[in-house]
PDB file of C-alpha atoms in Angstrom:
ATOM      1  CA  MET Z1036     -31.040 -13.429  23.333  1.00  0.00           C
ATOM      2  CA  THR Z1037     -27.685 -14.210  21.719  1.00  0.00           C
ATOM      3  CA  MET Z1038     -25.097 -11.461  21.841  1.00  0.00           C
ATOM      4  CA  SER Z1039     -23.672 -10.340  18.512  1.00  0.00           C
ATOM      5  CA  LYS Z1040     -19.984 -10.915  17.846  1.00  0.00           C
ATOM      6  CA  TYR Z1041     -17.757  -8.513  15.927  1.00  0.00           C
ATOM      7  CA  TYR Z1042     -14.365  -7.978  14.329  1.00  0.00           C
ATOM      8  CA  LEU Z1043     -12.313  -4.783  14.537  1.00  0.00           C
ATOM      9  CA  ILE Z1044     -10.835  -4.080  11.105  1.00  0.00           C
ATOM     10  CA  MET Z1045      -8.191  -1.600  10.038  1.00  0.00           C
ATOM     11  CA  ASP Z1046      -6.478  -0.458   6.826  1.00  0.00           C
ATOM     12  CA  ILE Z1047      -3.227   1.371   7.573  1.00  0.00           C
ATOM     13  CA  GLY Z1048      -2.066   3.491   4.649  1.00  0.00           C
ATOM     14  CA  GLY Z1049       0.900   5.776   4.190  1.00  0.00           C
ATOM     15  CA  THR Z1050      -1.129   8.930   4.747  1.00  0.00           C
ATOM     16  CA  LYS Z1051      -4.280   7.755   6.482  1.00  0.00           C
ATOM     17  CA  THR Z1052      -5.666   4.903   8.526  1.00  0.00           C
ATOM     18  CA  THR Z1053      -9.232   3.614   8.198  1.00  0.00           C
ATOM     19  CA  GLY Z1054     -11.115   1.598  10.785  1.00  0.00           C
ATOM     20  CA  ALA Z1055     -14.460  -0.206  10.814  1.00  0.00           C
ATOM     21  CA  LEU Z1056     -16.507  -2.633  12.879  1.00  0.00           C
ATOM     22  CA  PHE Z1057     -17.555  -5.777  11.029  1.00  0.00           C
ATOM     23  CA  THR Z1058     -20.330  -8.164  11.971  1.00  0.00           C
ATOM     24  CA  GLU Z1059     -19.526 -11.845  12.222  1.00  0.00           C
ATOM     25  CA  ASP Z1060     -20.946 -12.432   8.737  1.00  0.00           C
ATOM     26  CA  GLY Z1061     -18.889  -9.688   7.072  1.00  0.00           C
ATOM     27  CA  LYS Z1062     -21.015  -6.525   7.024  1.00  0.00           C
ATOM     28  CA  ILE Z1063     -19.673  -3.107   7.991  1.00  0.00           C
ATOM     29  CA  VAL Z1064     -21.770  -1.987  10.988  1.00  0.00           C
ATOM     30  CA  ASP Z1065     -23.875   1.097  10.067  1.00  0.00           C
ATOM     31  CA  ASP Z1066     -21.814   1.253   6.841  1.00  0.00           C
ATOM     32  CA  TYR Z1067     -19.490   3.446   8.934  1.00  0.00           C
ATOM     33  CA  THR Z1068     -15.745   3.844   8.427  1.00  0.00           C
ATOM     34  CA  TYR Z1069     -13.521   6.166  10.427  1.00  0.00           C
ATOM     35  CA  VAL Z1070     -10.558   7.792   8.709  1.00  0.00           C
ATOM     36  CA  SER Z1071      -7.680   9.411  10.563  1.00  0.00           C
ATOM     37  CA  LYS Z1072      -4.744  11.173   8.951  1.00  0.00           C
ATOM     38  CA  SER Z1073      -1.422   9.643   9.969  1.00  0.00           C
ATOM     39  CA  PRO Z1074       0.888  11.918  11.994  1.00  0.00           C
ATOM     40  CA  THR Z1075       3.441  10.742   9.471  1.00  0.00           C
ATOM     41  CA  PHE Z1076       6.630  12.413  10.594  1.00  0.00           C
ATOM     42  CA  GLU Z1077       6.104  12.505  14.350  1.00  0.00           C
ATOM     43  CA  GLY Z1078       7.886   9.237  14.967  1.00  0.00           C
ATOM     44  CA  LYS Z1079       6.928   5.603  15.303  1.00  0.00           C
ATOM     45  CA  GLU Z1080       5.230   5.883  18.687  1.00  0.00           C
ATOM     46  CA  ALA Z1081       2.980   8.784  17.620  1.00  0.00           C
ATOM     47  CA  VAL Z1082       1.963   6.826  14.538  1.00  0.00           C
ATOM     48  CA  TYR Z1083       1.208   3.738  16.611  1.00  0.00           C
ATOM     49  CA  GLN Z1084      -0.899   5.689  19.122  1.00  0.00           C
ATOM     50  CA  ASN Z1085      -2.811   7.245  16.210  1.00  0.00           C
ATOM     51  CA  THR Z1086      -3.330   3.791  14.691  1.00  0.00           C
ATOM     52  CA  ARG Z1087      -4.541   2.406  17.991  1.00  0.00           C
ATOM     53  CA  GLY Z1088      -6.749   5.484  18.391  1.00  0.00           C
ATOM     54  CA  VAL Z1089      -8.649   4.523  15.236  1.00  0.00           C
ATOM     55  CA  LEU Z1090      -9.713   1.264  16.904  1.00  0.00           C
ATOM     56  CA  ASP Z1091     -10.437   3.052  20.199  1.00  0.00           C
ATOM     57  CA  HIS Z1092     -12.723   5.436  18.287  1.00  0.00           C
ATOM     58  CA  ILE Z1093     -14.650   2.549  16.699  1.00  0.00           C
ATOM     59  CA  VAL Z1094     -15.024   0.783  20.068  1.00  0.00           C
ATOM     60  CA  GLU Z1095     -16.314   3.972  21.717  1.00  0.00           C
ATOM     61  CA  ARG Z1096     -18.630   4.936  18.889  1.00  0.00           C
ATOM     62  CA  PHE Z1097     -20.423   1.603  18.934  1.00  0.00           C
ATOM     63  CA  GLN Z1098     -20.031   1.054  22.688  1.00  0.00           C
ATOM     64  CA  VAL Z1099     -18.679  -2.406  21.964  1.00  0.00           C
ATOM     65  CA  ASP Z1100     -17.604  -4.630  24.819  1.00  0.00           C
ATOM     66  CA  LEU Z1101     -14.237  -6.098  23.816  1.00  0.00           C
ATOM     67  CA  LYS Z1102     -15.541  -9.456  25.102  1.00  0.00           C
ATOM     68  CA  ASP Z1103     -17.829  -9.435  22.061  1.00  0.00           C
ATOM     69  CA  VAL Z1104     -14.950  -8.818  19.651  1.00  0.00           C
ATOM     70  CA  LEU Z1105     -13.468 -11.993  18.175  1.00  0.00           C
ATOM     71  CA  GLY Z1106     -10.297 -10.465  16.739  1.00  0.00           C
ATOM     72  CA  ILE Z1107      -8.570  -7.655  14.858  1.00  0.00           C
ATOM     73  CA  GLY Z1108      -7.707  -7.756  11.148  1.00  0.00           C
ATOM     74  CA  VAL Z1109      -5.124  -5.326   9.765  1.00  0.00           C
ATOM     75  CA  GLY Z1110      -3.973  -4.415   6.272  1.00  0.00           C
ATOM     76  CA  CYS Z1111      -0.751  -2.460   5.800  1.00  0.00           C
ATOM     77  CA  PRO Z1112       1.713  -1.676   3.012  1.00  0.00           C
ATOM     78  CA  GLY Z1113       4.766  -3.976   2.886  1.00  0.00           C
ATOM     79  CA  PRO Z1114       7.403  -5.043   3.299  1.00  0.00           C
ATOM     80  CA  LEU Z1115       6.126  -6.903   6.332  1.00  0.00           C
ATOM     81  CA  ASP Z1116       6.318 -10.340   7.904  1.00  0.00           C
ATOM     82  CA  SER Z1117       2.757 -11.617   8.156  1.00  0.00           C
ATOM     83  CA  ARG Z1118       3.751 -14.688  10.172  1.00  0.00           C
ATOM     84  CA  LYS Z1119       5.625 -12.729  12.853  1.00  0.00           C
ATOM     85  CA  GLY Z1120       3.287  -9.729  12.635  1.00  0.00           C
ATOM     86  CA  ILE Z1121       6.132  -7.252  12.061  1.00  0.00           C
ATOM     87  CA  ILE Z1122       6.176  -4.206   9.786  1.00  0.00           C
ATOM     88  CA  ILE Z1123       9.683  -4.510   8.367  1.00  0.00           C
ATOM     89  CA  HIS Z1124       9.952  -1.116   6.750  1.00  0.00           C
ATOM     90  CA  ALA Z1125       7.353   1.633   6.430  1.00  0.00           C
ATOM     91  CA  PRO Z1126       9.356   4.823   5.866  1.00  0.00           C
ATOM     92  CA  LEU Z1127       6.297   7.069   5.846  1.00  0.00           C
ATOM     93  CA  MET Z1128       5.431   5.849   9.323  1.00  0.00           C
ATOM     94  CA  ARG Z1129       8.989   5.720  10.617  1.00  0.00           C
ATOM     95  CA  TRP Z1130       8.349   2.053  11.390  1.00  0.00           C
ATOM     96  CA  LYS Z1131      11.276  -0.327  11.131  1.00  0.00           C
ATOM     97  CA  ASN Z1132      10.805  -3.909  12.378  1.00  0.00           C
ATOM     98  CA  PHE Z1133       7.779  -2.630  14.279  1.00  0.00           C
ATOM     99  CA  PRO Z1134       5.954  -5.429  16.197  1.00  0.00           C
ATOM    100  CA  LEU Z1135       2.462  -4.249  15.296  1.00  0.00           C
ATOM    101  CA  VAL Z1136       0.597  -7.490  16.015  1.00  0.00           C
ATOM    102  CA  GLU Z1137       2.259  -7.881  19.411  1.00  0.00           C
ATOM    103  CA  ARG Z1138       1.439  -4.286  20.383  1.00  0.00           C
ATOM    104  CA  LEU Z1139      -2.195  -4.472  19.296  1.00  0.00           C
ATOM    105  CA  SER Z1140      -2.836  -7.874  20.839  1.00  0.00           C
ATOM    106  CA  HIS Z1141      -1.282  -6.630  24.103  1.00  0.00           C
ATOM    107  CA  ASP Z1142      -3.349  -3.412  24.135  1.00  0.00           C
ATOM    108  CA  PHE Z1143      -6.674  -5.020  23.210  1.00  0.00           C
ATOM    109  CA  GLN Z1144      -6.104  -8.552  24.542  1.00  0.00           C
ATOM    110  CA  LEU Z1145      -7.380  -9.988  21.260  1.00  0.00           C
ATOM    111  CA  PRO Z1146      -6.009 -12.161  18.457  1.00  0.00           C
ATOM    112  CA  VAL Z1147      -4.633 -10.045  15.596  1.00  0.00           C
ATOM    113  CA  ALA Z1148      -3.896 -10.945  11.959  1.00  0.00           C
ATOM    114  CA  LEU Z1149      -1.827  -8.748   9.649  1.00  0.00           C
ATOM    115  CA  ASP Z1150      -1.150  -8.867   5.924  1.00  0.00           C
ATOM    116  CA  ASN Z1151      -0.054  -6.755   2.996  1.00  0.00           C
ATOM    117  CA  ASP Z1152      -2.772  -4.531   1.533  1.00  0.00           C
ATOM    118  CA  GLY Z1153      -2.259  -5.933  -1.978  1.00  0.00           C
ATOM    119  CA  ASN Z1154      -2.706  -9.494  -0.705  1.00  0.00           C
ATOM    120  CA  LEU Z1155      -5.854  -8.472   1.151  1.00  0.00           C
ATOM    121  CA  GLY Z1156      -7.203  -6.860  -2.008  1.00  0.00           C
ATOM    122  CA  ALA Z1157      -6.822 -10.204  -3.768  1.00  0.00           C
ATOM    123  CA  LEU Z1158      -8.412 -12.079  -0.841  1.00  0.00           C
ATOM    124  CA  ALA Z1159     -11.374  -9.683  -0.702  1.00  0.00           C
ATOM    125  CA  GLU Z1160     -12.075  -9.958  -4.429  1.00  0.00           C
ATOM    126  CA  GLN Z1161     -11.832 -13.752  -4.264  1.00  0.00           C
ATOM    127  CA  ARG Z1162     -14.051 -14.110  -1.167  1.00  0.00           C
ATOM    128  CA  CYS Z1163     -16.733 -11.482  -1.685  1.00  0.00           C
ATOM    129  CA  GLY Z1164     -15.863  -9.328  -4.712  1.00  0.00           C
ATOM    130  CA  VAL Z1165     -16.068  -9.587  -8.499  1.00  0.00           C
ATOM    131  CA  ALA Z1166     -14.026 -12.831  -8.505  1.00  0.00           C
ATOM    132  CA  LYS Z1167     -16.024 -14.500  -5.725  1.00  0.00           C
ATOM    133  CA  GLY Z1168     -15.716 -18.267  -5.634  1.00  0.00           C
ATOM    134  CA  LEU Z1169     -12.835 -18.625  -8.090  1.00  0.00           C
ATOM    135  CA  ASP Z1170      -9.692 -20.377  -6.846  1.00  0.00           C
ATOM    136  CA  ASN Z1171      -6.958 -18.476  -8.685  1.00  0.00           C
ATOM    137  CA  VAL Z1172      -7.265 -14.714  -8.654  1.00  0.00           C
ATOM    138  CA  MET Z1173      -4.868 -11.819  -9.124  1.00  0.00           C
ATOM    139  CA  TYR Z1174      -5.553  -8.323  -7.878  1.00  0.00           C
ATOM    140  CA  MET Z1175      -3.802  -5.181  -9.000  1.00  0.00           C
ATOM    141  CA  THR Z1176      -4.384  -1.642  -7.845  1.00  0.00           C
ATOM    142  CA  VAL Z1177      -3.365   1.212 -10.120  1.00  0.00           C
ATOM    143  CA  SER Z1178      -3.211   4.397  -8.068  1.00  0.00           C
ATOM    144  CA  THR Z1179      -0.260   6.140  -6.385  1.00  0.00           C
ATOM    145  CA  GLY Z1180       1.761   3.036  -7.218  1.00  0.00           C
ATOM    146  CA  CYS Z1181       0.878  -0.377  -8.628  1.00  0.00           C
ATOM    147  CA  GLY Z1182       0.389  -2.952  -5.891  1.00  0.00           C
ATOM    148  CA  GLY Z1183      -0.926  -6.432  -6.171  1.00  0.00           C
ATOM    149  CA  GLY Z1184      -1.688  -9.771  -4.616  1.00  0.00           C
ATOM    150  CA  LEU Z1185      -2.264 -13.389  -5.534  1.00  0.00           C
ATOM    151  CA  VAL Z1186      -4.764 -15.939  -4.323  1.00  0.00           C
ATOM    152  CA  ILE Z1187      -3.787 -19.438  -5.452  1.00  0.00           C
ATOM    153  CA  ASN Z1188      -6.027 -22.420  -4.657  1.00  0.00           C
ATOM    154  CA  GLY Z1189      -8.155 -20.152  -2.474  1.00  0.00           C
ATOM    155  CA  GLU Z1190      -5.263 -18.978  -0.257  1.00  0.00           C
ATOM    156  CA  ILE Z1191      -3.035 -15.886  -0.303  1.00  0.00           C
ATOM    157  CA  TYR Z1192       0.276 -16.767  -1.947  1.00  0.00           C
ATOM    158  CA  HIS Z1193       3.034 -15.104   0.108  1.00  0.00           C
ATOM    159  CA  GLY Z1194       6.248 -16.409  -1.409  1.00  0.00           C
ATOM    160  CA  LYS Z1195       9.341 -17.058   0.706  1.00  0.00           C
ATOM    161  CA  HIS Z1196       9.717 -13.552   2.176  1.00  0.00           C
ATOM    162  CA  ASP Z1197       6.128 -12.308   1.979  1.00  0.00           C
ATOM    163  CA  GLY Z1198       7.191 -10.636  -1.244  1.00  0.00           C
ATOM    164  CA  ALA Z1199       4.886 -12.222  -3.816  1.00  0.00           C
ATOM    165  CA  GLY Z1200       2.595 -10.010  -5.861  1.00  0.00           C
ATOM    166  CA  GLU Z1201       4.884  -6.961  -6.083  1.00  0.00           C
ATOM    167  CA  VAL Z1202       3.640  -6.364  -9.605  1.00  0.00           C
ATOM    168  CA  GLY Z1203       4.690  -2.711  -9.589  1.00  0.00           C
ATOM    169  CA  HIS Z1204       8.333  -3.711  -9.599  1.00  0.00           C
ATOM    170  CA  MET Z1205       8.527  -6.040 -12.566  1.00  0.00           C
ATOM    171  CA  SER Z1206      10.554  -4.261 -15.211  1.00  0.00           C
ATOM    172  CA  ILE Z1207       8.852  -3.488 -18.495  1.00  0.00           C
ATOM    173  CA  ASP Z1208      11.928  -1.616 -19.800  1.00  0.00           C
ATOM    174  CA  PRO Z1209      15.298  -2.921 -18.537  1.00  0.00           C
ATOM    175  CA  GLU Z1210      17.030   0.293 -19.674  1.00  0.00           C
ATOM    176  CA  GLY Z1211      14.183   2.496 -18.492  1.00  0.00           C
ATOM    177  CA  LEU Z1212      13.604   4.976 -15.673  1.00  0.00           C
ATOM    178  CA  ASP Z1213      15.370   4.528 -12.338  1.00  0.00           C
ATOM    179  CA  CYS Z1214      13.107   3.328  -9.533  1.00  0.00           C
ATOM    180  CA  PRO Z1215      13.619   4.047  -5.806  1.00  0.00           C
ATOM    181  CA  CYS Z1216      13.447   0.249  -5.312  1.00  0.00           C
ATOM    182  CA  GLY Z1217      16.836  -0.056  -7.063  1.00  0.00           C
ATOM    183  CA  GLY Z1218      15.391  -1.428 -10.287  1.00  0.00           C
ATOM    184  CA  LYS Z1219      15.070   0.127 -13.711  1.00  0.00           C
ATOM    185  CA  GLY Z1220      11.965   0.496 -15.833  1.00  0.00           C
ATOM    186  CA  CYS Z1221       9.566  -0.735 -13.141  1.00  0.00           C
ATOM    187  CA  PHE Z1222       5.953  -1.108 -14.251  1.00  0.00           C
ATOM    188  CA  GLU Z1223       4.620   1.441 -11.742  1.00  0.00           C
ATOM    189  CA  LEU Z1224       6.950   4.136 -13.143  1.00  0.00           C
ATOM    190  CA  TYR Z1225       4.883   3.932 -16.354  1.00  0.00           C
ATOM    191  CA  ALA Z1226       1.399   2.702 -15.463  1.00  0.00           C
ATOM    192  CA  SER Z1227       0.532   4.238 -12.062  1.00  0.00           C
ATOM    193  CA  GLY Z1228      -1.510   7.380 -11.514  1.00  0.00           C
ATOM    194  CA  THR Z1229       1.660   9.069 -10.248  1.00  0.00           C
ATOM    195  CA  ALA Z1230       3.429   8.167 -13.513  1.00  0.00           C
ATOM    196  CA  MET Z1231       0.524   9.521 -15.568  1.00  0.00           C
ATOM    197  CA  ASN Z1232       0.683  12.850 -13.736  1.00  0.00           C
ATOM    198  CA  ARG Z1233       4.440  13.018 -14.266  1.00  0.00           C
ATOM    199  CA  ARG Z1234       4.063  12.392 -18.012  1.00  0.00           C
ATOM    200  CA  MET Z1235       1.370  15.057 -18.291  1.00  0.00           C
ATOM    201  CA  ARG Z1236       3.561  17.611 -16.497  1.00  0.00           C
ATOM    202  CA  GLU Z1237       6.475  16.762 -18.809  1.00  0.00           C
ATOM    203  CA  ASP Z1238       4.257  17.135 -21.875  1.00  0.00           C
ATOM    204  CA  MET Z1239       2.935  20.475 -20.636  1.00  0.00           C
ATOM    205  CA  ALA Z1240       6.477  21.735 -20.004  1.00  0.00           C
ATOM    206  CA  ALA Z1241       7.426  20.607 -23.519  1.00  0.00           C
ATOM    207  CA  GLY Z1242       4.715  22.883 -24.917  1.00  0.00           C
ATOM    208  CA  LYS Z1243       2.221  20.259 -26.062  1.00  0.00           C
ATOM    209  CA  LYS Z1244      -1.332  21.489 -26.515  1.00  0.00           C
ATOM    210  CA  SER Z1245      -4.321  19.978 -24.746  1.00  0.00           C
ATOM    211  CA  MET Z1246      -7.538  20.848 -22.954  1.00  0.00           C
ATOM    212  CA  VAL Z1247      -5.985  19.074 -19.941  1.00  0.00           C
ATOM    213  CA  PHE Z1248      -3.424  21.855 -19.547  1.00  0.00           C
ATOM    214  CA  GLU Z1249      -6.064  24.540 -20.001  1.00  0.00           C
ATOM    215  CA  LEU Z1250      -8.233  22.929 -17.320  1.00  0.00           C
ATOM    216  CA  ALA Z1251      -5.165  22.894 -15.031  1.00  0.00           C
ATOM    217  CA  GLN Z1252      -4.535  26.592 -15.860  1.00  0.00           C
ATOM    218  CA  HIS Z1253      -1.042  25.502 -16.925  1.00  0.00           C
ATOM    219  CA  ASP Z1254      -0.181  24.932 -13.265  1.00  0.00           C
ATOM    220  CA  PRO Z1255       1.855  21.713 -12.806  1.00  0.00           C
ATOM    221  CA  LYS Z1256       0.439  21.356  -9.280  1.00  0.00           C
ATOM    222  CA  LYS Z1257      -3.098  21.136 -10.662  1.00  0.00           C
ATOM    223  CA  ILE Z1258      -2.376  18.322 -13.111  1.00  0.00           C
ATOM    224  CA  GLU Z1259      -4.383  15.222 -12.175  1.00  0.00           C
ATOM    225  CA  GLY Z1260      -6.067  12.225 -13.738  1.00  0.00           C
ATOM    226  CA  ARG Z1261      -9.561  13.650 -13.307  1.00  0.00           C
ATOM    227  CA  LEU Z1262      -8.758  16.436 -15.790  1.00  0.00           C
ATOM    228  CA  LEU Z1263      -7.413  13.923 -18.297  1.00  0.00           C
ATOM    229  CA  THR Z1264     -10.681  11.974 -18.124  1.00  0.00           C
ATOM    230  CA  GLU Z1265     -12.701  15.180 -18.477  1.00  0.00           C
ATOM    231  CA  ALA Z1266     -10.723  16.147 -21.579  1.00  0.00           C
ATOM    232  CA  ALA Z1267     -11.072  12.643 -23.047  1.00  0.00           C
ATOM    233  CA  GLU Z1268     -14.847  12.791 -22.544  1.00  0.00           C
ATOM    234  CA  LYS Z1269     -14.852  15.944 -24.674  1.00  0.00           C
ATOM    235  CA  GLY Z1270     -12.837  14.254 -27.423  1.00  0.00           C
ATOM    236  CA  ASP Z1271      -9.493  15.982 -26.721  1.00  0.00           C
ATOM    237  CA  THR Z1272      -6.929  14.455 -29.114  1.00  0.00           C
ATOM    238  CA  TYR Z1273      -4.060  14.580 -26.628  1.00  0.00           C
ATOM    239  CA  ALA Z1274      -6.108  12.933 -23.856  1.00  0.00           C
ATOM    240  CA  LEU Z1275      -7.332  10.127 -26.111  1.00  0.00           C
ATOM    241  CA  ALA Z1276      -3.774   9.437 -27.343  1.00  0.00           C
ATOM    242  CA  PHE Z1277      -2.532   9.533 -23.744  1.00  0.00           C
ATOM    243  CA  PHE Z1278      -5.010   6.843 -22.725  1.00  0.00           C
ATOM    244  CA  LYS Z1279      -3.932   4.745 -25.703  1.00  0.00           C
ATOM    245  CA  GLN Z1280      -0.367   4.935 -24.369  1.00  0.00           C
ATOM    246  CA  GLN Z1281      -1.638   4.059 -20.884  1.00  0.00           C
ATOM    247  CA  ALA Z1282      -3.435   1.034 -22.377  1.00  0.00           C
ATOM    248  CA  TYR Z1283      -0.107  -0.092 -23.855  1.00  0.00           C
ATOM    249  CA  TYR Z1284       1.738   0.090 -20.517  1.00  0.00           C
ATOM    250  CA  LEU Z1285      -1.053  -1.673 -18.640  1.00  0.00           C
ATOM    251  CA  GLY Z1286      -1.334  -4.276 -21.391  1.00  0.00           C
ATOM    252  CA  VAL Z1287       2.392  -5.086 -21.322  1.00  0.00           C
ATOM    253  CA  GLY Z1288       2.410  -5.486 -17.528  1.00  0.00           C
ATOM    254  CA  ILE Z1289      -0.811  -7.486 -17.350  1.00  0.00           C
ATOM    255  CA  SER Z1290       0.188  -9.812 -20.208  1.00  0.00           C
ATOM    256  CA  ASN Z1291       3.349 -10.680 -18.221  1.00  0.00           C
ATOM    257  CA  LEU Z1292       1.134 -11.635 -15.273  1.00  0.00           C
ATOM    258  CA  PHE Z1293      -1.148 -13.781 -17.430  1.00  0.00           C
ATOM    259  CA  ASN Z1294       1.826 -15.545 -19.012  1.00  0.00           C
ATOM    260  CA  LEU Z1295       3.310 -16.187 -15.577  1.00  0.00           C
ATOM    261  CA  TYR Z1296       0.224 -17.193 -13.548  1.00  0.00           C
ATOM    262  CA  ASP Z1297      -2.627 -17.789 -16.001  1.00  0.00           C
ATOM    263  CA  PRO Z1298      -5.188 -16.634 -13.378  1.00  0.00           C
ATOM    264  CA  GLU Z1299      -8.897 -17.264 -13.799  1.00  0.00           C
ATOM    265  CA  VAL Z1300      -9.463 -13.550 -13.272  1.00  0.00           C
ATOM    266  CA  LEU Z1301      -7.317 -10.475 -12.771  1.00  0.00           C
ATOM    267  CA  VAL Z1302      -9.169  -7.763 -10.861  1.00  0.00           C
ATOM    268  CA  LEU Z1303      -8.138  -4.155 -11.402  1.00  0.00           C
ATOM    269  CA  GLY Z1304      -8.742  -1.554  -8.709  1.00  0.00           C
ATOM    270  CA  GLY Z1305      -7.492   1.919  -7.851  1.00  0.00           C
ATOM    271  CA  GLY Z1306      -8.249   5.420  -9.056  1.00  0.00           C
ATOM    272  CA  VAL Z1307      -7.049   4.928 -12.636  1.00  0.00           C
ATOM    273  CA  THR Z1308      -9.811   2.366 -13.268  1.00  0.00           C
ATOM    274  CA  LYS Z1309     -12.408   5.148 -13.161  1.00  0.00           C
ATOM    275  CA  ALA Z1310     -11.271   6.029 -16.700  1.00  0.00           C
ATOM    276  CA  LYS Z1311     -11.458   2.450 -18.011  1.00  0.00           C
ATOM    277  CA  ALA Z1312     -13.805   3.444 -20.831  1.00  0.00           C
ATOM    278  CA  PHE Z1313     -10.861   5.187 -22.498  1.00  0.00           C
ATOM    279  CA  TYR Z1314      -8.284   2.402 -22.326  1.00  0.00           C
ATOM    280  CA  HIS Z1315      -9.986  -0.959 -21.749  1.00  0.00           C
ATOM    281  CA  ASP Z1316     -10.434  -2.107 -25.378  1.00  0.00           C
ATOM    282  CA  GLU Z1317      -6.930  -1.102 -26.427  1.00  0.00           C
ATOM    283  CA  MET Z1318      -5.466  -2.686 -23.269  1.00  0.00           C
ATOM    284  CA  MET Z1319      -7.250  -5.978 -24.072  1.00  0.00           C
ATOM    285  CA  ARG Z1320      -5.852  -5.830 -27.624  1.00  0.00           C
ATOM    286  CA  VAL Z1321      -2.299  -5.417 -26.283  1.00  0.00           C
ATOM    287  CA  ILE Z1322      -2.789  -8.229 -23.742  1.00  0.00           C
ATOM    288  CA  ARG Z1323      -4.138 -10.641 -26.352  1.00  0.00           C
ATOM    289  CA  SER Z1324      -1.330  -9.845 -28.758  1.00  0.00           C
ATOM    290  CA  ARG Z1325       1.232 -10.821 -26.083  1.00  0.00           C
ATOM    291  CA  CYS Z1326      -0.424 -13.731 -24.275  1.00  0.00           C
ATOM    292  CA  LEU Z1327       0.146 -17.393 -25.027  1.00  0.00           C
ATOM    293  CA  GLN Z1328      -3.207 -18.446 -23.574  1.00  0.00           C
ATOM    294  CA  PRO Z1329      -6.563 -17.060 -24.640  1.00  0.00           C
ATOM    295  CA  VAL Z1330      -7.629 -14.143 -22.428  1.00  0.00           C
ATOM    296  CA  GLU Z1331     -11.437 -14.069 -22.313  1.00  0.00           C
ATOM    297  CA  ASP Z1332     -13.384 -10.817 -22.043  1.00  0.00           C
ATOM    298  CA  ASP Z1333     -14.303 -11.502 -18.428  1.00  0.00           C
ATOM    299  CA  SER Z1334     -10.770 -12.555 -17.426  1.00  0.00           C
ATOM    300  CA  ILE Z1335     -10.190  -8.926 -16.475  1.00  0.00           C
ATOM    301  CA  ARG Z1336     -12.728  -7.371 -14.114  1.00  0.00           C
ATOM    302  CA  TYR Z1337     -12.902  -4.082 -12.270  1.00  0.00           C
ATOM    303  CA  SER Z1338     -13.239  -3.863  -8.520  1.00  0.00           C
ATOM    304  CA  VAL Z1339     -16.445  -2.369  -7.129  1.00  0.00           C
ATOM    305  CA  MET Z1340     -15.235  -2.284  -3.520  1.00  0.00           C
ATOM    306  CA  ASN Z1341     -12.985   0.694  -4.207  1.00  0.00           C
ATOM    307  CA  ASP Z1342     -11.307   2.042  -1.079  1.00  0.00           C
ATOM    308  CA  ARG Z1343     -12.892  -0.605   1.158  1.00  0.00           C
ATOM    309  CA  VAL Z1344     -11.289  -3.599  -0.502  1.00  0.00           C
ATOM    310  CA  VAL Z1345      -8.490  -3.869   2.099  1.00  0.00           C
ATOM    311  CA  LEU Z1346     -11.014  -3.703   4.957  1.00  0.00           C
ATOM    312  CA  TYR Z1347     -12.978  -6.615   3.515  1.00  0.00           C
ATOM    313  CA  GLY Z1348      -9.753  -8.540   2.954  1.00  0.00           C
ATOM    314  CA  ALA Z1349      -8.640  -7.938   6.562  1.00  0.00           C
ATOM    315  CA  TYR Z1350     -12.014  -9.216   7.782  1.00  0.00           C
ATOM    316  CA  HIS Z1351     -11.607 -12.475   5.840  1.00  0.00           C
ATOM    317  CA  LEU Z1352      -7.992 -12.749   7.030  1.00  0.00           C
ATOM    318  CA  ILE Z1353      -8.781 -12.662  10.753  1.00  0.00           C
ATOM    319  CA  LYS Z1354     -11.905 -14.794  10.287  1.00  0.00           C
ATOM    320  CA  ASP Z1355      -9.881 -17.469   8.457  1.00  0.00           C
ATOM    321  CA  LYS Z1356      -7.183 -17.352  11.109  1.00  0.00           C
ATOM    322  CA  LEU Z1357      -9.669 -17.982  13.899  1.00  0.00           C
ATOM    323  CA  ASN Z1358     -11.601 -20.666  12.020  1.00  0.00           C
ATOM    324  CA  HIS Z1359      -8.596 -22.716  10.916  1.00  0.00           C
TER     325      HIS Z1359
END
């Protein structure tokens, strides 16, 4: 009887880390993922031990012999150096020039591949998601921020410093809001879920009327996108106008990407896409009005992998690395 072979896969986020065991042909074993909150402010070593603990948990749960594991695939927020396997700067994790690949490969005695979560989102969509089989694919997640990644000719496009695909930091208003990145008017300050919540809180403070604010009991801490969607479903004028504004911001940003890269498909993921019914048509109108090339209806697709997209991308990353 042939022994099964596996991959250990991990998605390291700012607040939580997710681990899973993948079969050789890309299935999540038992459809099981393990999520551990990051001990964010306890220092770099505590965060590393927690990260490593996620993999230890998966190994123990499935009683896997490490001899049957082919490698480890890891997704992480940037900036990072995917070639050297170093996390350059992850303030939430207190990691600065942290040699993650070296540490993991030493502790598990396995090959390790690391890449930016936005890049892995693009790779996952291109290999096994809604853009499967296409050569040129963009991925953009609209959630806490706006991250992204590019697959060109079937490969992740990294750019010179591993910095390609930082869609959240293209400026859509050069005189606009100040961004922590040092820029002004960055796309994610207008289009992200965080930006939407900020705008709603500002509108509530300014005395605007909406079911959204009633649902939140006029408590700024309770303002969230889910309430906006609920109000829009009930025909709330403010909510519907808000989504029209959101469609404009998304449309401006996405049209820039189409004019720059002309991808076969741009895949949208992240929490904000749950409300697509309220902004999709208007967003497409804005994109078409600003794009030089025709943008077909199916040029923009919505991810169905949701919060597992980085895991699938990390699986394809390590598999590619070992098969090249």
